[in-house]
Amino acid sequence: MVQPVPLAEIWRGPFLESVHLGHAVIVDGTGQIVEAWGDPSVTVLPRSSSKMLQALPLIESGAADAFGLGQEQLALACASHNGAAIHTDRVRAWLDHIGMTDDDFRCGPQEPGDKEARDALICAHDAPCQYHNNCSGKHSGFLTLNKHIGGDPEYVQTDHPIQRAVLDGFEDLTQEASPGFGIDGCSAPNFATSLLGMARAMAFYANAKEGQGVRASAAARLRDAMVAYPELVAGEGRACTELMRAMDGRVALKTGAEAFFIAIIPEKGWGIALKVADGTTRGAECAIAALLVRHGLLDAEHPATRKRMNAVIRNWRGIETGMIRPAEQILPRANG
Amino acid sequence: MVQPVPLAEIWRGPFLESVHLGHAVIVDGTGQIVEAWGDPSVTVLPRSSSKMLQALPLIESGAADAFGLGQEQLALACASHNGAAIHTDRVRAWLDHIGMTDDDFRCGPQEPGDKEARDALICAHDAPCQYHNNCSGKHSGFLTLNKHIGGDPEYVQTDHPIQRAVLDGFEDLTQEASPGFGIDGCSAPNFATSLLGMARAMAFYANAKEGQGVRASAAARLRDAMVAYPELVAGEGRACTELMRAMDGRVALKTGAEAFFIAIIPEKGWGIALKVADGTTRGAECAIAALLVRHGLLDAEHPATRKRMNAVIRNWRGIETGMIRPAEQILPRANG
């Protein structure tokens, strides 16, 4: 087994204080590896980085069009949002639109990450709702599809037609039989694959064009919705949102829990998948930024980049105490 | 260089989702290694795990006795507290007692980790104070000593007599020249040593008895204050507090940022130091619990243990999705 390799380093003064090891792979449209670090064959749970795959049946079934969903809803279906008003207002309107309520969700209530929304709940002594859950857009997609097919309300059961449809698309695009699943934070099954399989699927999204078949059309629409509405995919201050904006729509990005990250790069026809083995988000964010800089897609000096890669760490008095920076082997190459 | 080894694993369904690598060493009172994993010679910043060392000059100088500090203050001097009322009330009273104010601190303001204290600040639209900082007990000790010696108010400067006195005790007990320092979250210098040096220092605390000299007396008093007031060393729900309580005062524990942990075990005369290389607290908490269980000091089935070692991970609906468990090589041995 190939061991994970250093991807990101935490320095404090002159000392390497912590290090994040992981695996990363870049794949082109033919499924060939462009670059790899660590073990591309490692089995992974892509967590929320698989939301674009979980949203395919929503479009392929005709449900999205039957309910007139637009790009905002498709972006939310792929989102891990932070429960800000821009997210929850749209999710609640979506529920109204399909004639469902918060009680129909199976994602569970989650305190919003957005400080304004969180503080408002705290000071009103209100409990969070399921629509605050970071996955409520994905679940709105599941509910829309379920309404369309008249499915059993327990739509996160692994043998439910929705999850079977998700698995079908997942195995098709990863080009692997999934070895199983884990239950995600939002209670949906999260299917396993290899890191390489996940990068292959993302390369499919990078090369997908509308009109080239049902699956490619669905993938292209989801990808385009993500880059059109980066603030809906995550939220203000978040990595996916800020880095997608910094690349002006050239790249679609999606994080996943336990330090997963994917990138969809249409202009190169590439998919990237990376997993920091210890599951720490700061490591995954630093590493994906470095890979995008390495390939000329992201400006190393853009504030959104500098927040995650070569990012200054400051303490409670604002004093600079250290830095998070990419490991040498994923640094931008000298020739750009 | 010896690589870090697996210490803790995160499982989701049948999949090993994430893994925490690190280094750990157990040392006896003669400085001999009892057990080690990874590289005991790795250079580390012990962060808040060095607070007992940083508090030595407070006692050795006579300042603690001159100001009549009791065990509660000594426990707070070693604490990374969560800013609950039981901590901040005592810190504010301590400031009053020595005739100083919040403005004299140099630790910086920090939002309290305690939910009740945090929510009260949020809903009153109040900013946190420096006394909320998790290190305000340590800094109260620095201020007390500074008052005693009439020192310059910038007591966190590396060349300040307080920090030079800290370094003197640090190098004496680690039995190494420190290779340098980083600036900590609270702006004090945090001196580097080897993991083995840190374990040696903790073994000194394990074997220290009052009346055996100034340094041993100071160490014994700090250790005894920690185990007498575990709720002051961290706070309700926190690992140091709950695990110390679970061991009924047999072991003193102290975490540090970036996944440091130490244990002081008087009945065996041992010190333990461990560092999870990726800096993730959940890994360090699982690993220290496992080492304490391994050596018969902590009950594997105690709720405080099960919260960190073989801990069930549940999602937003309360469904069991996985587990955090120790890596095989630090599991309790078959013979107990």
CSV table of N, CA, C and O in Angstrom, one decimal, chain A residues 4 10 12-21 43 45 47 106-111 115 118-119 122-124 130 133-134 154 156 179-187 192 257-258 275-280 282 315-317 319-321, chain B residues 4 10 12-21 43 45 47 105-111 115 118-119 122-124 130 133-134 154 156 179-187 192 257-258 275-280 282 315-317 319-321:
chain,number,residue,atom,x,y,z
A,4,PRO,N,0.2,7.7,2.5
A,4,PRO,CA,-0.2,9.1,2.2
A,4,PRO,C,1.1,10.0,2.3
A,4,PRO,O,2.0,9.6,3.0
A,10,ILE,N,1.9,23.0,9.0
A,10,ILE,CA,1.6,24.1,9.9
A,10,ILE,C,2.9,24.5,10.6
A,10,ILE,O,3.5,23.7,11.3
A,12,ARG,N,5.0,27.1,13.2
A,12,ARG,CA,4.9,28.1,14.3
A,12,ARG,C,6.3,28.5,14.6
A,12,ARG,O,7.2,27.7,15.0
A,13,GLY,N,6.6,29.8,14.4
A,13,GLY,CA,8.0,30.3,14.5
A,13,GLY,C,8.8,29.4,13.5
A,13,GLY,O,8.4,29.1,12.4
A,14,PRO,N,10.0,29.0,14.0
A,14,PRO,CA,10.8,28.2,13.1
A,14,PRO,C,10.5,26.7,13.1
A,14,PRO,O,11.3,25.9,12.5
A,15,PHE,N,9.4,26.3,13.7
A,15,PHE,CA,9.1,24.9,13.9
A,15,PHE,C,8.0,24.4,13.0
A,15,PHE,O,6.9,25.0,13.0
A,16,LEU,N,8.2,23.2,12.4
A,16,LEU,CA,7.1,22.5,11.8
A,16,LEU,C,6.2,21.9,12.9
A,16,LEU,O,6.6,20.9,13.5
A,17,GLU,N,5.1,22.5,13.2
A,17,GLU,CA,4.3,22.0,14.3
A,17,GLU,C,3.4,20.9,14.0
A,17,GLU,O,3.3,19.9,14.8
A,18,SER,N,2.8,20.9,12.9
A,18,SER,CA,1.9,19.8,12.5
A,18,SER,C,2.0,19.6,11.0
A,18,SER,O,2.4,20.5,10.2
A,19,VAL,N,1.6,18.4,10.5
A,19,VAL,CA,1.6,18.2,9.1
A,19,VAL,C,0.4,17.3,8.7
A,19,VAL,O,-0.1,16.5,9.5
A,20,HIS,N,-0.2,17.6,7.5
A,20,HIS,CA,-1.3,16.9,7.0
A,20,HIS,C,-0.9,16.0,5.8
A,20,HIS,O,-0.4,16.5,4.8
A,21,LEU,N,-1.0,14.7,6.0
A,21,LEU,CA,-0.7,13.8,5.0
A,21,LEU,C,-2.0,13.4,4.2
A,21,LEU,O,-3.1,13.5,4.7
A,43,THR,N,-9.4,3.6,-1.0
A,43,THR,CA,-10.8,3.6,-0.9
A,43,THR,C,-11.2,4.8,0.0
A,43,THR,O,-10.7,5.0,1.1
A,45,LEU,N,-14.6,7.6,1.2
A,45,LEU,CA,-16.0,8.1,1.3
A,45,LEU,C,-15.9,9.6,0.9
A,45,LEU,O,-15.4,10.4,1.7
A,47,ARG,N,-18.0,11.8,0.9
A,47,ARG,CA,-18.9,12.7,1.7
A,47,ARG,C,-19.6,13.7,0.8
A,47,ARG,O,-20.0,13.4,-0.3
A,106,ARG,N,-35.2,14.4,6.0
A,106,ARG,CA,-34.6,13.3,6.8
A,106,ARG,C,-33.1,13.6,7.1
A,106,ARG,O,-32.3,12.7,7.4
A,107,CYS,N,-32.8,14.9,7.0
A,107,CYS,CA,-31.3,15.3,7.2
A,107,CYS,C,-31.0,15.6,8.7
A,107,CYS,O,-29.9,15.6,9.1
A,108,GLY,N,-32.1,15.9,9.5
A,108,GLY,CA,-31.8,16.3,10.9
A,108,GLY,C,-31.5,17.8,11.0
A,108,GLY,O,-31.0,18.4,10.1
A,109,PRO,N,-31.8,18.3,12.2
A,109,PRO,CA,-31.5,19.7,12.5
A,109,PRO,C,-30.1,20.0,12.8
A,109,PRO,O,-29.4,19.2,13.5
A,110,GLN,N,-29.6,21.1,12.3
A,110,GLN,CA,-28.1,21.4,12.6
A,110,GLN,C,-28.0,22.9,12.8
A,110,GLN,O,-28.6,23.7,12.1
A,111,GLU,N,-27.3,23.3,13.8
A,111,GLU,CA,-27.0,24.7,14.1
A,111,GLU,C,-26.3,25.3,12.9
A,111,GLU,O,-25.3,24.8,12.4
A,115,LYS,N,-22.8,33.0,11.2
A,115,LYS,CA,-22.9,33.6,12.6
A,115,LYS,C,-24.1,34.4,12.8
A,115,LYS,O,-24.8,34.3,13.9
A,118,ARG,N,-27.0,31.9,13.3
A,118,ARG,CA,-26.8,31.1,14.5
A,118,ARG,C,-27.1,32.0,15.7
A,118,ARG,O,-27.8,31.6,16.6
A,119,ASP,N,-26.6,33.2,15.7
A,119,ASP,CA,-26.8,34.1,16.9
A,119,ASP,C,-28.3,34.5,17.0
A,119,ASP,O,-28.8,34.6,18.1
A,122,ILE,N,-29.9,31.6,18.7
A,122,ILE,CA,-29.5,31.5,20.1
A,122,ILE,C,-30.3,32.6,21.0
A,122,ILE,O,-30.8,32.3,22.0
A,123,CYS,N,-30.3,33.8,20.5
A,123,CYS,CA,-30.9,34.9,21.3
A,123,CYS,C,-32.4,34.8,21.3
A,123,CYS,O,-33.0,35.3,22.2
A,124,ALA,N,-33.0,34.1,20.3
A,124,ALA,CA,-34.5,33.9,20.3
A,124,ALA,C,-34.8,32.6,21.1
A,124,ALA,O,-36.0,32.2,21.2
A,130,GLN,N,-34.5,21.5,10.3
A,130,GLN,CA,-33.8,20.7,9.3
A,130,GLN,C,-33.3,21.5,8.1
A,130,GLN,O,-32.4,21.2,7.5
A,133,ASN,N,-29.8,22.6,8.1
A,133,ASN,CA,-28.8,21.6,7.9
A,133,ASN,C,-28.0,21.9,6.6
A,133,ASN,O,-28.6,22.3,5.6
A,134,ASN,N,-26.7,21.8,6.7
A,134,ASN,CA,-25.9,22.2,5.5
A,134,ASN,C,-26.3,21.4,4.3
A,134,ASN,O,-26.0,21.8,3.2
A,154,GLU,N,-39.4,7.6,3.3
A,154,GLU,CA,-38.1,7.4,3.9
A,154,GLU,C,-37.0,7.3,2.7
A,154,GLU,O,-36.5,6.2,2.4
A,156,VAL,N,-34.0,8.2,2.4
A,156,VAL,CA,-32.6,8.0,2.6
A,156,VAL,C,-32.3,6.5,2.9
A,156,VAL,O,-31.1,6.2,3.1
A,179,PRO,N,-17.7,-0.4,-3.2
A,179,PRO,CA,-17.5,-1.5,-2.3
A,179,PRO,C,-18.4,-1.4,-1.1
A,179,PRO,O,-18.4,-2.2,-0.1
A,180,GLY,N,-19.3,-0.4,-1.0
A,180,GLY,CA,-20.2,-0.2,0.1
A,180,GLY,C,-20.5,1.2,0.4
A,180,GLY,O,-20.2,2.1,-0.4
A,181,PHE,N,-21.0,1.5,1.5
A,181,PHE,CA,-21.4,2.9,1.9
A,181,PHE,C,-21.2,3.1,3.4
A,181,PHE,O,-21.2,2.1,4.2
A,182,GLY,N,-21.2,4.3,3.8
A,182,GLY,CA,-21.3,4.7,5.2
A,182,GLY,C,-22.6,5.6,5.2
A,182,GLY,O,-23.0,6.1,4.2
A,183,ILE,N,-23.1,5.8,6.4
A,183,ILE,CA,-24.2,6.7,6.6
A,183,ILE,C,-23.6,8.1,6.9
A,183,ILE,O,-22.8,8.3,7.7
A,184,ASP,N,-24.1,9.1,6.1
A,184,ASP,CA,-23.5,10.4,6.2
A,184,ASP,C,-24.1,11.2,7.3
A,184,ASP,O,-25.1,10.8,8.0
A,185,GLY,N,-23.5,12.4,7.6
A,185,GLY,CA,-24.0,13.2,8.7
A,185,GLY,C,-25.5,13.6,8.5
A,185,GLY,O,-26.2,13.8,9.4
A,186,CYS,N,-25.9,13.6,7.2
A,186,CYS,CA,-27.3,14.0,6.9
A,186,CYS,C,-28.2,12.7,6.7
A,186,CYS,O,-29.3,12.8,6.2
A,187,SER,N,-27.7,11.6,7.1
A,187,SER,CA,-28.4,10.3,7.1
A,187,SER,C,-28.6,9.6,5.7
A,187,SER,O,-29.1,8.5,5.6
A,192,ALA,N,-18.9,4.5,-1.3
A,192,ALA,CA,-17.4,4.5,-1.3
A,192,ALA,C,-16.9,4.2,-2.7
A,192,ALA,O,-17.6,3.6,-3.6
A,257,ALA,N,-16.8,16.4,4.0
A,257,ALA,CA,-16.4,16.3,5.4
A,257,ALA,C,-15.2,15.4,5.5
A,257,ALA,O,-14.9,14.6,4.6
A,258,GLU,N,-14.5,15.5,6.6
A,258,GLU,CA,-13.2,14.7,6.8
A,258,GLU,C,-12.2,15.0,5.7
A,258,GLU,O,-11.5,14.1,5.3
A,275,LYS,N,-7.9,13.7,-0.6
A,275,LYS,CA,-8.4,13.4,0.7
A,275,LYS,C,-7.2,13.5,1.7
A,275,LYS,O,-6.1,12.9,1.5
A,276,VAL,N,-7.3,14.4,2.6
A,276,VAL,CA,-6.3,14.5,3.7
A,276,VAL,C,-6.6,13.4,4.7
A,276,VAL,O,-7.8,13.3,5.2
A,277,ALA,N,-5.7,12.5,4.9
A,277,ALA,CA,-5.9,11.2,5.7
A,277,ALA,C,-6.4,11.5,7.1
A,277,ALA,O,-7.1,10.6,7.6
A,278,ASP,N,-6.1,12.6,7.7
A,278,ASP,CA,-6.5,12.8,9.1
A,278,ASP,C,-7.8,13.5,9.2
A,278,ASP,O,-8.3,13.7,10.3
A,279,GLY,N,-8.4,13.9,8.0
A,279,GLY,CA,-9.7,14.5,8.0
A,279,GLY,C,-9.8,15.9,8.4
A,279,GLY,O,-10.9,16.4,8.7
A,280,THR,N,-8.7,16.7,8.3
A,280,THR,CA,-8.7,18.1,8.8
A,280,THR,C,-8.9,19.0,7.6
A,280,THR,O,-8.1,19.1,6.7
A,282,ARG,N,-8.5,22.3,7.2
A,282,ARG,CA,-7.5,23.2,6.8
A,282,ARG,C,-6.5,22.7,5.9
A,282,ARG,O,-6.0,23.3,5.0
A,315,ASN,N,-2.7,35.1,16.5
A,315,ASN,CA,-3.2,34.7,17.7
A,315,ASN,C,-4.3,35.7,18.2
A,315,ASN,O,-4.7,36.6,17.5
A,316,TRP,N,-4.7,35.6,19.5
A,316,TRP,CA,-5.8,36.4,20.0
A,316,TRP,C,-5.5,37.9,20.1
A,316,TRP,O,-6.4,38.7,20.2
A,317,ARG,N,-4.3,38.2,20.0
A,317,ARG,CA,-3.9,39.7,20.0
A,317,ARG,C,-3.6,40.1,18.6
A,317,ARG,O,-3.1,41.2,18.4
A,319,ILE,N,-1.2,38.9,16.7
A,319,ILE,CA,0.2,38.7,16.4
A,319,ILE,C,0.4,37.5,15.5
A,319,ILE,O,-0.2,36.5,15.7
A,320,GLU,N,1.3,37.7,14.5
A,320,GLU,CA,1.6,36.6,13.6
A,320,GLU,C,2.3,35.5,14.3
A,320,GLU,O,3.4,35.8,14.9
A,321,THR,N,1.8,34.3,14.4
A,321,THR,CA,2.5,33.2,15.1
A,321,THR,C,2.9,32.1,14.2
A,321,THR,O,3.7,31.2,14.6
B,4,PRO,N,5.8,9.0,12.2
B,4,PRO,CA,4.7,8.9,13.2
B,4,PRO,C,3.9,7.6,12.9
B,4,PRO,O,3.9,7.2,11.7
B,10,ILE,N,-10.7,6.8,12.6
B,10,ILE,CA,-12.1,7.2,12.5
B,10,ILE,C,-12.8,6.2,11.5
B,10,ILE,O,-12.4,6.2,10.3
B,12,ARG,N,-16.3,4.8,9.6
B,12,ARG,CA,-17.6,5.2,9.2
B,12,ARG,C,-18.2,3.9,8.5
B,12,ARG,O,-17.6,3.5,7.4
B,13,GLY,N,-19.2,3.3,9.0
B,13,GLY,CA,-19.7,2.0,8.5
B,13,GLY,C,-18.5,1.1,8.5
B,13,GLY,O,-17.7,1.1,9.4
B,14,PRO,N,-18.3,0.3,7.4
B,14,PRO,CA,-17.2,-0.6,7.4
B,14,PRO,C,-15.8,0.0,6.9
B,14,PRO,O,-14.9,-0.7,6.7
B,15,PHE,N,-15.8,1.3,6.8
B,15,PHE,CA,-14.6,2.0,6.2
B,15,PHE,C,-13.8,2.7,7.2
B,15,PHE,O,-14.3,3.5,8.0
B,16,LEU,N,-12.5,2.6,7.1
B,16,LEU,CA,-11.5,3.4,7.8
B,16,LEU,C,-11.5,4.8,7.1
B,16,LEU,O,-10.9,4.9,6.1
B,17,GLU,N,-12.2,5.8,7.6
B,17,GLU,CA,-12.3,7.0,6.9
B,17,GLU,C,-11.1,7.9,7.1
B,17,GLU,O,-10.7,8.6,6.1
B,18,SER,N,-10.6,8.0,8.3
B,18,SER,CA,-9.5,8.9,8.6
B,18,SER,C,-8.6,8.3,9.7
B,18,SER,O,-9.1,7.4,10.4
B,19,VAL,N,-7.4,8.7,9.7
B,19,VAL,CA,-6.5,8.1,10.7
B,19,VAL,C,-5.5,9.2,11.2
B,19,VAL,O,-5.2,10.1,10.5
B,20,HIS,N,-5.3,9.2,12.5
B,20,HIS,CA,-4.4,10.1,13.1
B,20,HIS,C,-3.1,9.5,13.5
B,20,HIS,O,-3.0,8.5,14.3
B,21,LEU,N,-2.0,9.9,12.9
B,21,LEU,CA,-0.6,9.4,13.2
B,21,LEU,C,0.0,10.3,14.3
B,21,LEU,O,-0.4,11.5,14.4
B,43,THR,N,11.1,17.0,17.7
B,43,THR,CA,11.0,18.3,18.3
B,43,THR,C,9.6,18.7,18.3
B,43,THR,O,8.9,18.7,17.3
B,45,LEU,N,6.4,21.6,20.1
B,45,LEU,CA,6.0,22.7,20.9
B,45,LEU,C,4.9,22.2,21.8
B,45,LEU,O,3.8,21.8,21.3
B,47,ARG,N,2.9,23.5,23.7
B,47,ARG,CA,1.7,24.4,23.8
B,47,ARG,C,1.2,24.4,25.3
B,47,ARG,O,2.0,24.4,26.2
B,105,PHE,N,-3.6,42.2,31.3
B,105,PHE,CA,-3.3,41.0,30.6
B,105,PHE,C,-2.7,41.2,29.2
B,105,PHE,O,-2.9,42.2,28.6
B,106,ARG,N,-1.9,40.2,28.8
B,106,ARG,CA,-1.3,40.3,27.4
B,106,ARG,C,-1.7,39.0,26.6
B,106,ARG,O,-1.1,38.6,25.7
B,107,CYS,N,-2.8,38.4,27.1
B,107,CYS,CA,-3.2,37.1,26.4
B,107,CYS,C,-4.2,37.4,25.2
B,107,CYS,O,-4.4,36.5,24.4
B,108,GLY,N,-4.9,38.5,25.2
B,108,GLY,CA,-5.8,38.8,24.1
B,108,GLY,C,-7.2,38.3,24.5
B,108,GLY,O,-7.4,37.3,25.2
B,109,PRO,N,-8.3,38.9,23.9
B,109,PRO,CA,-9.6,38.5,24.2
B,109,PRO,C,-10.0,37.3,23.3
B,109,PRO,O,-9.6,37.2,22.2
B,110,GLN,N,-10.7,36.3,23.9
B,110,GLN,CA,-11.1,35.1,23.2
B,110,GLN,C,-12.6,34.8,23.6
B,110,GLN,O,-12.9,34.8,24.8
B,111,GLU,N,-13.4,34.5,22.6
B,111,GLU,CA,-14.8,34.0,22.9
B,111,GLU,C,-14.7,32.8,23.7
B,111,GLU,O,-14.0,31.8,23.4
B,115,LYS,N,-20.7,27.3,26.5
B,115,LYS,CA,-21.9,27.8,25.7
B,115,LYS,C,-22.7,28.8,26.4
B,115,LYS,O,-23.1,29.8,25.8
B,118,ARG,N,-20.7,32.0,26.4
B,118,ARG,CA,-20.6,32.5,25.0
B,118,ARG,C,-22.0,33.2,24.6
B,118,ARG,O,-22.1,34.3,24.1
B,119,ASP,N,-23.1,32.4,24.8
B,119,ASP,CA,-24.4,32.9,24.4
B,119,ASP,C,-24.8,34.2,25.2
B,119,ASP,O,-25.4,35.1,24.6
B,122,ILE,N,-23.0,37.0,23.4
B,122,ILE,CA,-23.6,37.2,22.0
B,122,ILE,C,-24.9,38.0,22.2
B,122,ILE,O,-25.2,39.0,21.5
B,123,CYS,N,-25.8,37.5,23.1
B,123,CYS,CA,-27.1,38.1,23.2
B,123,CYS,C,-27.1,39.5,23.8
B,123,CYS,O,-28.0,40.3,23.7
B,124,ALA,N,-26.0,39.8,24.6
B,124,ALA,CA,-25.8,41.1,25.2
B,124,ALA,C,-25.0,42.0,24.2
B,124,ALA,O,-24.8,43.2,24.5
B,130,GLN,N,-10.2,39.8,28.0
B,130,GLN,CA,-9.0,38.9,28.1
B,130,GLN,C,-9.2,37.9,29.2
B,130,GLN,O,-8.6,36.8,29.1
B,133,ASN,N,-10.1,34.5,27.9
B,133,ASN,CA,-9.1,33.8,27.2
B,133,ASN,C,-8.8,32.5,28.0
B,133,ASN,O,-8.6,32.5,29.2
B,134,ASN,N,-8.7,31.4,27.3
B,134,ASN,CA,-8.5,30.1,28.0
B,134,ASN,C,-7.2,30.1,28.8
B,134,ASN,O,-7.1,29.2,29.7
B,154,GLU,N,5.3,44.3,30.1
B,154,GLU,CA,5.3,43.4,28.9
B,154,GLU,C,5.9,42.1,29.3
B,154,GLU,O,6.9,41.7,28.8
B,156,VAL,N,5.2,39.1,28.5
B,156,VAL,CA,5.4,37.9,27.6
B,156,VAL,C,6.5,38.1,26.6
B,156,VAL,O,6.8,37.2,25.8
B,179,PRO,N,15.6,24.3,21.7
B,179,PRO,CA,16.1,24.8,20.5
B,179,PRO,C,15.4,26.1,20.0
B,179,PRO,O,15.7,26.5,18.9
B,180,GLY,N,14.6,26.6,20.8
B,180,GLY,CA,13.9,27.8,20.4
B,180,GLY,C,12.5,27.9,20.9
B,180,GLY,O,12.1,27.1,21.8
B,181,PHE,N,11.7,28.8,20.3
B,181,PHE,CA,10.3,28.9,20.8
B,181,PHE,C,9.4,29.4,19.7
B,181,PHE,O,9.9,29.9,18.6
B,182,GLY,N,8.1,29.2,19.8
B,182,GLY,CA,7.1,29.8,19.0
B,182,GLY,C,6.3,30.7,19.9
B,182,GLY,O,6.3,30.6,21.1
B,183,ILE,N,5.6,31.6,19.3
B,183,ILE,CA,4.7,32.5,20.0
B,183,ILE,C,3.3,31.8,20.1
B,183,ILE,O,2.8,31.3,19.1
B,184,ASP,N,2.8,31.6,21.3
B,184,ASP,CA,1.6,30.8,21.5
B,184,ASP,C,0.4,31.7,21.2
B,184,ASP,O,0.4,32.9,21.0
B,185,GLY,N,-0.8,31.0,21.2
B,185,GLY,CA,-2.0,31.7,21.0
B,185,GLY,C,-2.3,32.9,22.0
B,185,GLY,O,-2.9,33.9,21.7
B,186,CYS,N,-1.7,32.7,23.2
B,186,CYS,CA,-1.9,33.7,24.2
B,186,CYS,C,-0.7,34.7,24.3
B,186,CYS,O,-0.6,35.5,25.2
B,187,SER,N,0.2,34.7,23.3
B,187,SER,CA,1.3,35.6,23.1
B,187,SER,C,2.5,35.3,23.9
B,187,SER,O,3.5,36.0,23.8
B,192,ALA,N,10.3,25.0,22.8
B,192,ALA,CA,10.4,23.7,22.1
B,192,ALA,C,11.3,22.8,22.9
B,192,ALA,O,12.2,23.2,23.6
B,257,ALA,N,-2.7,22.8,22.6
B,257,ALA,CA,-3.2,23.0,21.2
B,257,ALA,C,-2.4,22.1,20.2
B,257,ALA,O,-1.3,21.7,20.5
B,258,GLU,N,-3.0,21.9,19.1
B,258,GLU,CA,-2.4,21.1,18.0
B,258,GLU,C,-2.1,19.7,18.5
B,258,GLU,O,-1.1,19.0,18.1
B,275,LYS,N,1.9,13.5,20.9
B,275,LYS,CA,1.6,14.6,20.0
B,275,LYS,C,1.1,13.9,18.7
B,275,LYS,O,1.7,13.0,18.1
B,276,VAL,N,-0.2,14.2,18.4
B,276,VAL,CA,-0.7,13.7,17.1
B,276,VAL,C,-0.2,14.7,16.0
B,276,VAL,O,-0.4,15.9,16.1
B,277,ALA,N,0.4,14.1,15.0
B,277,ALA,CA,1.2,14.9,14.1
B,277,ALA,C,0.4,15.9,13.3
B,277,ALA,O,0.9,16.9,12.9
B,278,ASP,N,-0.9,15.6,13.1
B,278,ASP,CA,-1.8,16.5,12.3
B,278,ASP,C,-2.4,17.5,13.1
B,278,ASP,O,-3.1,18.4,12.6
B,279,GLY,N,-2.3,17.5,14.5
B,279,GLY,CA,-2.8,18.6,15.3
B,279,GLY,C,-4.2,18.5,15.7
B,279,GLY,O,-4.8,19.4,16.1
B,280,THR,N,-4.8,17.3,15.5
B,280,THR,CA,-6.3,17.1,15.7
B,280,THR,C,-6.6,16.6,17.1
B,280,THR,O,-6.2,15.5,17.5
B,282,ARG,N,-9.2,15.4,18.6
B,282,ARG,CA,-9.9,14.1,18.8
B,282,ARG,C,-9.0,13.0,18.8
B,282,ARG,O,-9.2,12.0,19.6
B,315,ASN,N,-24.9,11.2,13.9
B,315,ASN,CA,-25.2,12.3,13.0
B,315,ASN,C,-26.3,13.2,13.5
B,315,ASN,O,-26.7,13.1,14.7
B,316,TRP,N,-26.8,14.1,12.7
B,316,TRP,CA,-27.7,15.2,13.1
B,316,TRP,C,-29.0,14.6,13.5
B,316,TRP,O,-29.8,15.2,14.2
B,317,ARG,N,-29.3,13.3,13.1
B,317,ARG,CA,-30.6,12.7,13.6
B,317,ARG,C,-30.3,11.7,14.7
B,317,ARG,O,-31.2,11.0,15.1
B,319,ILE,N,-28.3,9.2,14.6
B,319,ILE,CA,-28.1,7.8,14.1
B,319,ILE,C,-26.6,7.5,14.2
B,319,ILE,O,-25.7,8.4,13.9
B,320,GLU,N,-26.2,6.3,14.6
B,320,GLU,CA,-24.8,5.9,14.7
B,320,GLU,C,-24.2,5.8,13.4
B,320,GLU,O,-24.7,5.0,12.5
B,321,THR,N,-23.2,6.5,13.1
B,321,THR,CA,-22.6,6.5,11.8
B,321,THR,C,-21.1,6.0,11.8
B,321,THR,O,-20.6,5.6,10.7
